[in-house]
PDB file of C-alpha atoms in Angstrom:
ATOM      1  CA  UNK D 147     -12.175 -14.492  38.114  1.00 52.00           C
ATOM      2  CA  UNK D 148      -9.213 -17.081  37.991  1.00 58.00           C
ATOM      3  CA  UNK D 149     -11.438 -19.644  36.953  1.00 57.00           C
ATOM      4  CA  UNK D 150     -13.250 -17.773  34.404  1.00 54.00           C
ATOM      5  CA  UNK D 151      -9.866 -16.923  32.870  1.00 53.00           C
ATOM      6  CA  UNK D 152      -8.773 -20.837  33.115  1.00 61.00           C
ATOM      7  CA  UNK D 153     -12.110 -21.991  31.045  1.00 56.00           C
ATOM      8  CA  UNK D 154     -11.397 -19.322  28.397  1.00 61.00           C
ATOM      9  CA  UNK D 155      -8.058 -20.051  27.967  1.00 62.00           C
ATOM     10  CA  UNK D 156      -8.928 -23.563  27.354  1.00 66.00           C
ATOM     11  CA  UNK D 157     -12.305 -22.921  24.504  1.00 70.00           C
ATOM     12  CA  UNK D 158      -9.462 -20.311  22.502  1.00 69.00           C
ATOM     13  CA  UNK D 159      -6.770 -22.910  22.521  1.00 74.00           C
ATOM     14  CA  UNK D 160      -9.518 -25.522  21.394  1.00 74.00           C
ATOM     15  CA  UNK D 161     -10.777 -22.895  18.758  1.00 71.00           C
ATOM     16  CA  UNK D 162      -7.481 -21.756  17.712  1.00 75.00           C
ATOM     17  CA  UNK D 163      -6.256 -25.232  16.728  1.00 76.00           C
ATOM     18  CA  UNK D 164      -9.571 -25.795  14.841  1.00 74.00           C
ATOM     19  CA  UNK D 165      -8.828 -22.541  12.840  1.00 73.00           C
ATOM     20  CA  UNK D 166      -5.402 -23.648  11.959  1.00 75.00           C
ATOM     21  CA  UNK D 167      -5.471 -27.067  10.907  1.00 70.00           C
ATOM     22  CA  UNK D 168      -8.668 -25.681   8.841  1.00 66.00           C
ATOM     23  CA  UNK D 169      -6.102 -22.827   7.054  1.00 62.00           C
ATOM     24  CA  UNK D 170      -3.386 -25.644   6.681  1.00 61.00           C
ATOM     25  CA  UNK D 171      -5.962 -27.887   4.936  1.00 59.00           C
ATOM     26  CA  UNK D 172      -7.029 -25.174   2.281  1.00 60.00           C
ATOM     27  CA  UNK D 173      -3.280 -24.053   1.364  1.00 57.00           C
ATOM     28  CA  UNK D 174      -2.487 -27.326   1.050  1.00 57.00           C
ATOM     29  CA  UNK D 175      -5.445 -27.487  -1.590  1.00 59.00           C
ATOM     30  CA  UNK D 176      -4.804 -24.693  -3.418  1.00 64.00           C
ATOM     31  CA  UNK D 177      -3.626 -25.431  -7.108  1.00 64.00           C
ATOM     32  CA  UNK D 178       0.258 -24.018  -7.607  1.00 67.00           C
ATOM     33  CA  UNK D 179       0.086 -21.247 -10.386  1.00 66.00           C
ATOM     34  CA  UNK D 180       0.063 -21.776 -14.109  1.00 62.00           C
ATOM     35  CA  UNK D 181       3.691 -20.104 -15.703  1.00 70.00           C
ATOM     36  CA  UNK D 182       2.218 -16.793 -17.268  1.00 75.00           C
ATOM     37  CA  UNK D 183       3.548 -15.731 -20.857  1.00 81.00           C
ATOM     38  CA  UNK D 184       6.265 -13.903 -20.896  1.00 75.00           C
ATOM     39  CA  UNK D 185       6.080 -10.319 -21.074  1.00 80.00           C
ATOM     40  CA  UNK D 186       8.391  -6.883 -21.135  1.00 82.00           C
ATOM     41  CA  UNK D 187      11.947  -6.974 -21.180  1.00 82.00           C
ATOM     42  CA  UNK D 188      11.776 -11.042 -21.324  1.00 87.00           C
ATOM     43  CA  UNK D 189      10.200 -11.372 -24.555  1.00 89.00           C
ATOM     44  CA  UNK D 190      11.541 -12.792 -26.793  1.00 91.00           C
ATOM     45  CA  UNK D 191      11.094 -10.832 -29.995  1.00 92.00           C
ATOM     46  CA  UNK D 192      12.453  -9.886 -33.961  1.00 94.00           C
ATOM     47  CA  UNK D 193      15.247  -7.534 -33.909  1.00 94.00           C
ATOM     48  CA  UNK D 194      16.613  -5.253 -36.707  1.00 94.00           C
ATOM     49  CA  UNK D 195      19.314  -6.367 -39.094  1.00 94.00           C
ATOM     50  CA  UNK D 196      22.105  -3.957 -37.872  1.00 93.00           C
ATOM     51  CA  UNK D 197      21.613  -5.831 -33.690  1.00 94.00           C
ATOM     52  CA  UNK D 198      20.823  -9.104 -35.268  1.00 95.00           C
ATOM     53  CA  UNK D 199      23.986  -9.333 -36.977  1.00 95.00           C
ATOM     54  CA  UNK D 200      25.667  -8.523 -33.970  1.00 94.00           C
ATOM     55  CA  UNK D 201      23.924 -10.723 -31.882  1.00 94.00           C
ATOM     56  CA  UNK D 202      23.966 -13.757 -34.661  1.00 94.00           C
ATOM     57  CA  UNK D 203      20.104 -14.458 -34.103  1.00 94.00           C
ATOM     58  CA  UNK D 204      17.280 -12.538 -36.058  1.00 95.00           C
ATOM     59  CA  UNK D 205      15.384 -12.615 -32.325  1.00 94.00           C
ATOM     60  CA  UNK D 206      15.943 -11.503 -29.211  1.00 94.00           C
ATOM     61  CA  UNK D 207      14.835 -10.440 -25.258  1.00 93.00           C
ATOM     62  CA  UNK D 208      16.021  -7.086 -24.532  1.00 92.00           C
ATOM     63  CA  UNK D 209      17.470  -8.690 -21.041  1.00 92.00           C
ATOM     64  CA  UNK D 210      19.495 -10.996 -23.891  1.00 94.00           C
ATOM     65  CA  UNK D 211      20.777  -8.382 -26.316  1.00 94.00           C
ATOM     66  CA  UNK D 212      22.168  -6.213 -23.167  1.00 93.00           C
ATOM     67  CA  UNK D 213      23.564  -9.436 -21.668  1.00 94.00           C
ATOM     68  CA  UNK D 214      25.679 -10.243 -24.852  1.00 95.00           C
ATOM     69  CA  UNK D 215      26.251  -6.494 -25.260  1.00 94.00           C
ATOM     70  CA  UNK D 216      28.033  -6.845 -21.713  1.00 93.00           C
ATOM     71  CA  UNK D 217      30.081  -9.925 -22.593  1.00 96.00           C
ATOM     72  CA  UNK D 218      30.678  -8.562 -25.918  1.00 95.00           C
ATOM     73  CA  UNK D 219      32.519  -4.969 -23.660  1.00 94.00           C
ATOM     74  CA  UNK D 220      34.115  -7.032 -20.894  1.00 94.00           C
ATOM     75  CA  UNK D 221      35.938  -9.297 -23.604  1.00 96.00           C
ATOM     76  CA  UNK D 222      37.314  -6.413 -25.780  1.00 96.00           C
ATOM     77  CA  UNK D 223      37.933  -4.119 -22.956  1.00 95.00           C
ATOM     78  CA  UNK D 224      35.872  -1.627 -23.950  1.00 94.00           C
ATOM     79  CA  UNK D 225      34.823  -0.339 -20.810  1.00 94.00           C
ATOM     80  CA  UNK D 226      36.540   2.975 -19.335  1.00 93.00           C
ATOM     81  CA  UNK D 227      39.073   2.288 -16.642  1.00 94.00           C
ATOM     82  CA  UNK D 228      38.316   5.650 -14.765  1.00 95.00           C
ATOM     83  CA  UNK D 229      34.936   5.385 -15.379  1.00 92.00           C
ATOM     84  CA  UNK D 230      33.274   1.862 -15.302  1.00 91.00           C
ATOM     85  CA  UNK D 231      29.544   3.359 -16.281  1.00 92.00           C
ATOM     86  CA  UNK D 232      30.833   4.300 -19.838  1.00 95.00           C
ATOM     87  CA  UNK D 233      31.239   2.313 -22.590  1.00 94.00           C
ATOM     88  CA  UNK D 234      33.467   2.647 -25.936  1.00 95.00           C
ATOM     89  CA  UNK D 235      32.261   1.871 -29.310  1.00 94.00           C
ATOM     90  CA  UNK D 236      34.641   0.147 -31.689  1.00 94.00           C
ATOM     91  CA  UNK D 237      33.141  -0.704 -35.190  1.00 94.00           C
ATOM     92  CA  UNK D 238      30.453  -3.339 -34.408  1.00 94.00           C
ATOM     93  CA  UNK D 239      28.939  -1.391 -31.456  1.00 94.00           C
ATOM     94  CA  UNK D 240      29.046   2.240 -33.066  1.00 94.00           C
ATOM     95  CA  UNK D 241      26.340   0.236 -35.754  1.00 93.00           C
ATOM     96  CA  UNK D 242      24.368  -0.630 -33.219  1.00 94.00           C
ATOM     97  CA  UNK D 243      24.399   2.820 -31.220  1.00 92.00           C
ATOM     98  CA  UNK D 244      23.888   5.326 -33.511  1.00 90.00           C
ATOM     99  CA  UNK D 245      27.684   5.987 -34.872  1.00 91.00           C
ATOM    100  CA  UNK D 246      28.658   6.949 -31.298  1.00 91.00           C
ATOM    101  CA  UNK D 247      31.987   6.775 -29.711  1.00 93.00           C
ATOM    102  CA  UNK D 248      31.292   6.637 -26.172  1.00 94.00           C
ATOM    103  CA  UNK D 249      27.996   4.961 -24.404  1.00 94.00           C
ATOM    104  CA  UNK D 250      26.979   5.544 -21.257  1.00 93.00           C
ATOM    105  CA  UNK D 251      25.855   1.869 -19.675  1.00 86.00           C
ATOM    106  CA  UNK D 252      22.668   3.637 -18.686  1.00 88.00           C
ATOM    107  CA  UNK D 253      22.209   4.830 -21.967  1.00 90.00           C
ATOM    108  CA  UNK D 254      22.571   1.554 -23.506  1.00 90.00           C
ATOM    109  CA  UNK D 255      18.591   0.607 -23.247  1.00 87.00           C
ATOM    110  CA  UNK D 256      17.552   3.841 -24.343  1.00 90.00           C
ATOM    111  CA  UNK D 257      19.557   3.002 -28.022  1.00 92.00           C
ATOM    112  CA  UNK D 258      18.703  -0.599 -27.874  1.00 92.00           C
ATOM    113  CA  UNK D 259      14.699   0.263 -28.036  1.00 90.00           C
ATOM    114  CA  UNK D 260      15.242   1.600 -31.568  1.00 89.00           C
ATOM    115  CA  UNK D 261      16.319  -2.101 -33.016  1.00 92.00           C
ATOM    116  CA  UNK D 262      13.013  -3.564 -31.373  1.00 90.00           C
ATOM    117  CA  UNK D 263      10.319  -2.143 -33.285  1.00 85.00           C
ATOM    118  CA  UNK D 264       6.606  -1.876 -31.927  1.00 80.00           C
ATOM    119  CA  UNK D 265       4.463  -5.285 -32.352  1.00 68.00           C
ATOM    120  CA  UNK D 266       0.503  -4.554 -31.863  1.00 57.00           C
TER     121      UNK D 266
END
């Protein structure tokens, strides 16, 4: 039985080594992927006059517009001290959300998606 075991052990070790230098060989032959287009909250696109004033650029990624929104809060101080999720809207911000005087953060994409209009 011992020796059964010993010339078994030896084929799978011989077979197993076959198998992976045969895997290596293919991954290493594989192509790398193309960069896909960008898509969803990365594209860039045309905003509406009202955010593209704000923003200074007539396009935009939605990922961009809330990124400069940010800066745009952190270097006025318009964020709440008590409460860090809500936002308040001087002059240039109640034009781009609606005329309102507080935002909450969350909110903040849900007013953005009306200054990206629909492409088909």
């Amino acid at each position: 039985m011992a020796s059964s075991a010993r010339v078994f052990g030896n084929s799978c070790r011989t077979l197993m080594a076959a198998a992976k230098s045969s895997a290596a060989s293919t991954a290493a032959a594989e192509k790398p992927k193309a960069a896909g287009r960008v898509t969803g909250i990365l594209k860039v696109q045309p905003v509406s006059p009202a955010l593209a004033k704000f923003l200074g650029s007539p396009e935009a990624s939605r990922s961009g517009a809330v990124k400069k929104i940010w800066e745009y809060v952190k270097s006025h101080n318009l964020q709440n001290p008590s409460n860090k999720r809500e936002i308040y809207c001087d002059d240039k911000l109640k034009a781009i959300f609606d005329g309102n005087d507080k935002v909450n953060f969350q909110g903040v994409a849900k007013l953005l998606s009306n200054h990206f209009p629909k492409t088909t």
